[in-house]
Amino acid sequence: MPKTIFERIVDRETDADILYEDEYVLAFRDIAPQAPVHILLIPKQHHARHATVPPENHSVFSHLLAAAQKVARQLKLEQSGYRLVINNGPDGGETVPHLHLHLLGGRHLAWPPG
Ligand code: AMP
């Protein structure tokens, strides 16, 4: 399987505006931001999507959420608020088959999403 764009970012083969990195997670700015703050958090280990992460790798979910909290603090979004989103599969609007968490903030976000 060819690498996804996100694997290429993890492997430093493609540039990204990286804000946070730890052993398990990389966070960088979305190239087409949908809000003043739009960060993507991805696991360094490849998983196509939320639905396909096997139980033995479920710790990836806590790593992503914990990293999102750190990035939200780093960007001073705790008081104003933010939204975390995972688009899964065709109906979810997923376009890159590498699990990722969107962190959106910096403006009021409408609900429900379109
Ligand atoms: P999704 O639609 O949930 O699969 O989200 C994929 C996201 O990746 C979209 O918001 C894109 O704008 C973003 N994206 C695609 N390529 C890049 C890239 N090279 N650097 C940063 N963000 C990207």
PDB file of C-alpha atoms and ligand atoms in Angstrom:
ATOM      1  CA  MET A   1       0.000   0.000   0.000  1.00  0.00           C
ATOM      2  CA  PRO A   2       1.362   3.470  -0.833  1.00  0.00           C
ATOM      3  CA  LYS A   3       1.855   5.797   2.109  1.00  0.00           C
ATOM      4  CA  THR A   4      -0.873   8.295   2.880  1.00  0.00           C
ATOM      5  CA  ILE A   5       0.001  11.979   3.067  1.00  0.00           C
ATOM      6  CA  PHE A   6      -0.098  11.707   6.867  1.00  0.00           C
ATOM      7  CA  GLU A   7       2.398   8.836   6.935  1.00  0.00           C
ATOM      8  CA  ARG A   8       4.617  10.968   4.732  1.00  0.00           C
ATOM      9  CA  ILE A   9       4.348  13.788   7.295  1.00  0.00           C
ATOM     10  CA  VAL A  10       5.228  11.377  10.136  1.00  0.00           C
ATOM     11  CA  ASP A  11       8.253  10.201   8.133  1.00  0.00           C
ATOM     12  CA  ARG A  12       9.237  13.848   7.408  1.00  0.00           C
ATOM     13  CA  GLU A  13       8.915  13.287   3.667  1.00  0.00           C
ATOM     14  CA  THR A  14       6.297  16.057   3.426  1.00  0.00           C
ATOM     15  CA  ASP A  15       6.369  19.370   5.282  1.00  0.00           C
ATOM     16  CA  ALA A  16       3.763  20.288   7.852  1.00  0.00           C
ATOM     17  CA  ASP A  17       3.364  23.018  10.455  1.00  0.00           C
ATOM     18  CA  ILE A  18       3.951  20.755  13.463  1.00  0.00           C
ATOM     19  CA  LEU A  19       2.794  22.017  16.867  1.00  0.00           C
ATOM     20  CA  TYR A  20       3.214  18.981  19.073  1.00  0.00           C
ATOM     21  CA  GLU A  21       4.911  15.611  19.012  1.00  0.00           C
ATOM     22  CA  ASP A  22       5.369  12.788  21.469  1.00  0.00           C
ATOM     23  CA  GLU A  23       6.154   9.092  21.259  1.00  0.00           C
ATOM     24  CA  TYR A  24       2.752   8.219  19.822  1.00  0.00           C
ATOM     25  CA  VAL A  25       1.182  11.342  18.338  1.00  0.00           C
ATOM     26  CA  LEU A  26       1.961  14.127  15.897  1.00  0.00           C
ATOM     27  CA  ALA A  27      -0.127  17.336  15.704  1.00  0.00           C
ATOM     28  CA  PHE A  28       0.039  19.834  12.849  1.00  0.00           C
ATOM     29  CA  ARG A  29      -2.061  22.585  11.272  1.00  0.00           C
ATOM     30  CA  ASP A  30      -4.670  21.540   8.713  1.00  0.00           C
ATOM     31  CA  ILE A  31      -3.743  22.759   5.246  1.00  0.00           C
ATOM     32  CA  ALA A  32      -7.341  23.911   4.592  1.00  0.00           C
ATOM     33  CA  PRO A  33      -8.484  25.288   7.958  1.00  0.00           C
ATOM     34  CA  GLN A  34     -12.216  25.325   8.681  1.00  0.00           C
ATOM     35  CA  ALA A  35     -11.806  27.565  11.739  1.00  0.00           C
ATOM     36  CA  PRO A  36      -9.181  30.036  13.010  1.00  0.00           C
ATOM     37  CA  VAL A  37      -7.617  27.072  14.827  1.00  0.00           C
ATOM     38  CA  HIS A  38      -7.707  23.759  12.949  1.00  0.00           C
ATOM     39  CA  ILE A  39      -5.202  21.161  14.088  1.00  0.00           C
ATOM     40  CA  LEU A  40      -4.937  17.516  13.086  1.00  0.00           C
ATOM     41  CA  LEU A  41      -3.698  14.968  15.614  1.00  0.00           C
ATOM     42  CA  ILE A  42      -2.582  11.659  14.188  1.00  0.00           C
ATOM     43  CA  PRO A  43      -1.103   8.493  15.648  1.00  0.00           C
ATOM     44  CA  LYS A  44       2.393   7.766  14.382  1.00  0.00           C
ATOM     45  CA  GLN A  45       1.341   4.138  13.990  1.00  0.00           C
ATOM     46  CA  HIS A  46      -0.814   3.706  10.914  1.00  0.00           C
ATOM     47  CA  HIS A  47      -4.488   2.886  11.369  1.00  0.00           C
ATOM     48  CA  ALA A  48      -6.823   3.610   8.492  1.00  0.00           C
ATOM     49  CA  ARG A  49      -9.707   4.865  10.605  1.00  0.00           C
ATOM     50  CA  HIS A  50     -11.511   4.734  13.939  1.00  0.00           C
ATOM     51  CA  ALA A  51     -13.545   1.695  12.880  1.00  0.00           C
ATOM     52  CA  THR A  52     -10.510  -0.451  12.080  1.00  0.00           C
ATOM     53  CA  VAL A  53      -8.340   0.046  15.177  1.00  0.00           C
ATOM     54  CA  PRO A  54      -8.085  -3.405  16.788  1.00  0.00           C
ATOM     55  CA  PRO A  55      -8.703  -3.780  20.533  1.00  0.00           C
ATOM     56  CA  GLU A  56      -5.017  -4.399  21.252  1.00  0.00           C
ATOM     57  CA  ASN A  57      -4.280  -0.907  19.875  1.00  0.00           C
ATOM     58  CA  HIS A  58      -7.100   0.981  21.619  1.00  0.00           C
ATOM     59  CA  SER A  59      -4.571   2.911  23.673  1.00  0.00           C
ATOM     60  CA  VAL A  60      -4.168   5.047  20.523  1.00  0.00           C
ATOM     61  CA  PHE A  61      -7.509   6.656  21.357  1.00  0.00           C
ATOM     62  CA  SER A  62      -6.368   7.861  24.772  1.00  0.00           C
ATOM     63  CA  HIS A  63      -3.060   9.062  23.342  1.00  0.00           C
ATOM     64  CA  LEU A  64      -4.905  11.177  20.773  1.00  0.00           C
ATOM     65  CA  LEU A  65      -7.336  12.664  23.297  1.00  0.00           C
ATOM     66  CA  ALA A  66      -4.608  13.398  25.822  1.00  0.00           C
ATOM     67  CA  ALA A  67      -2.476  15.090  23.173  1.00  0.00           C
ATOM     68  CA  ALA A  68      -5.491  17.143  22.045  1.00  0.00           C
ATOM     69  CA  GLN A  69      -5.888  18.448  25.599  1.00  0.00           C
ATOM     70  CA  LYS A  70      -2.218  19.490  25.649  1.00  0.00           C
ATOM     71  CA  VAL A  71      -2.483  21.226  22.276  1.00  0.00           C
ATOM     72  CA  ALA A  72      -5.710  23.005  23.303  1.00  0.00           C
ATOM     73  CA  ARG A  73      -3.895  24.280  26.417  1.00  0.00           C
ATOM     74  CA  GLN A  74      -0.885  25.281  24.335  1.00  0.00           C
ATOM     75  CA  LEU A  75      -3.215  27.333  22.102  1.00  0.00           C
ATOM     76  CA  LYS A  76      -5.111  28.776  25.106  1.00  0.00           C
ATOM     77  CA  LEU A  77      -8.463  27.371  24.004  1.00  0.00           C
ATOM     78  CA  GLU A  78      -9.525  26.020  27.391  1.00  0.00           C
ATOM     79  CA  GLN A  79     -11.806  28.940  28.260  1.00  0.00           C
ATOM     80  CA  SER A  80     -13.197  29.755  24.821  1.00  0.00           C
ATOM     81  CA  GLY A  81     -13.748  26.088  23.971  1.00  0.00           C
ATOM     82  CA  TYR A  82     -13.056  23.825  21.038  1.00  0.00           C
ATOM     83  CA  ARG A  83     -14.405  20.802  19.204  1.00  0.00           C
ATOM     84  CA  LEU A  84     -12.820  17.405  18.573  1.00  0.00           C
ATOM     85  CA  VAL A  85     -13.988  15.496  15.486  1.00  0.00           C
ATOM     86  CA  ILE A  86     -13.178  12.165  13.848  1.00  0.00           C
ATOM     87  CA  ASN A  87     -14.572  11.661  10.344  1.00  0.00           C
ATOM     88  CA  ASN A  88     -14.934   7.930   9.745  1.00  0.00           C
ATOM     89  CA  GLY A  89     -15.636   6.430   6.317  1.00  0.00           C
ATOM     90  CA  PRO A  90     -17.723   7.777   3.418  1.00  0.00           C
ATOM     91  CA  ASP A  91     -20.704   9.065   5.406  1.00  0.00           C
ATOM     92  CA  GLY A  92     -18.367  10.600   7.988  1.00  0.00           C
ATOM     93  CA  GLY A  93     -16.612  12.650   5.317  1.00  0.00           C
ATOM     94  CA  GLU A  94     -13.216  10.984   5.728  1.00  0.00           C
ATOM     95  CA  THR A  95     -10.776  11.896   2.960  1.00  0.00           C
ATOM     96  CA  VAL A  96      -7.426  10.678   4.304  1.00  0.00           C
ATOM     97  CA  PRO A  97      -7.305   6.999   5.339  1.00  0.00           C
ATOM     98  CA  HIS A  98      -5.057   7.518   8.352  1.00  0.00           C
ATOM     99  CA  LEU A  99      -6.840   7.941  11.700  1.00  0.00           C
ATOM    100  CA  HIS A 100      -6.911  11.598  12.734  1.00  0.00           C
ATOM    101  CA  LEU A 101      -8.600  13.829  15.239  1.00  0.00           C
ATOM    102  CA  HIS A 102      -9.570  17.361  14.196  1.00  0.00           C
ATOM    103  CA  LEU A 103      -9.193  20.054  16.877  1.00  0.00           C
ATOM    104  CA  LEU A 104     -11.244  23.102  15.884  1.00  0.00           C
ATOM    105  CA  GLY A 105     -11.564  26.386  17.724  1.00  0.00           C
ATOM    106  CA  GLY A 106     -11.179  30.129  17.662  1.00  0.00           C
ATOM    107  CA  ARG A 107     -14.792  30.802  16.689  1.00  0.00           C
ATOM    108  CA  HIS A 108     -18.246  29.615  17.696  1.00  0.00           C
ATOM    109  CA  LEU A 109     -18.971  26.320  15.929  1.00  0.00           C
ATOM    110  CA  ALA A 110     -22.539  25.587  14.891  1.00  0.00           C
ATOM    111  CA  TRP A 111     -24.359  22.396  15.816  1.00  0.00           C
ATOM    112  CA  PRO A 112     -25.468  20.093  14.240  1.00  0.00           C
ATOM    113  CA  PRO A 113     -22.708  19.751  11.647  1.00  0.00           C
ATOM    114  CA  GLY A 114     -23.756  19.592   7.997  1.00  0.00           C
TER     115      GLY A 114
HETATM  116  P1  AMP B   1     -10.805  14.156   6.785  1.00  0.00           P
HETATM  117  O1  AMP B   1     -11.695  14.805   5.758  1.00  0.00           O
HETATM  118  O2  AMP B   1     -11.445  14.005   8.136  1.00  0.00           O
HETATM  119  O3  AMP B   1     -10.214  12.861   6.277  1.00  0.00           O
HETATM  120  O4  AMP B   1      -9.634  15.177   7.043  1.00  0.00           O
HETATM  121  C1  AMP B   1      -8.488  15.231   6.284  1.00  0.00           C
HETATM  122  C2  AMP B   1      -7.911  16.601   6.514  1.00  0.00           C
HETATM  123  O5  AMP B   1      -6.561  16.593   6.112  1.00  0.00           O
HETATM  124  C3  AMP B   1      -8.603  17.730   5.730  1.00  0.00           C
HETATM  125  O6  AMP B   1      -9.112  18.682   6.654  1.00  0.00           O
HETATM  126  C4  AMP B   1      -7.481  18.293   4.864  1.00  0.00           C
HETATM  127  O7  AMP B   1      -7.558  19.693   4.713  1.00  0.00           O
HETATM  128  C5  AMP B   1      -6.239  17.861   5.628  1.00  0.00           C
HETATM  129  N1  AMP B   1      -5.019  17.719   4.871  1.00  0.00           N
HETATM  130  C6  AMP B   1      -4.851  17.047   3.706  1.00  0.00           C
HETATM  131  N2  AMP B   1      -3.576  17.109   3.306  1.00  0.00           N
HETATM  132  C7  AMP B   1      -2.913  17.819   4.252  1.00  0.00           C
HETATM  133  C8  AMP B   1      -1.559  18.230   4.422  1.00  0.00           C
HETATM  134  N3  AMP B   1      -0.606  17.910   3.536  1.00  0.00           N
HETATM  135  N4  AMP B   1      -1.232  18.955   5.521  1.00  0.00           N
HETATM  136  C9  AMP B   1      -2.184  19.294   6.418  1.00  0.00           C
HETATM  137  N5  AMP B   1      -3.476  18.932   6.317  1.00  0.00           N
HETATM  138  C10 AMP B   1      -3.832  18.211   5.243  1.00  0.00           C
END
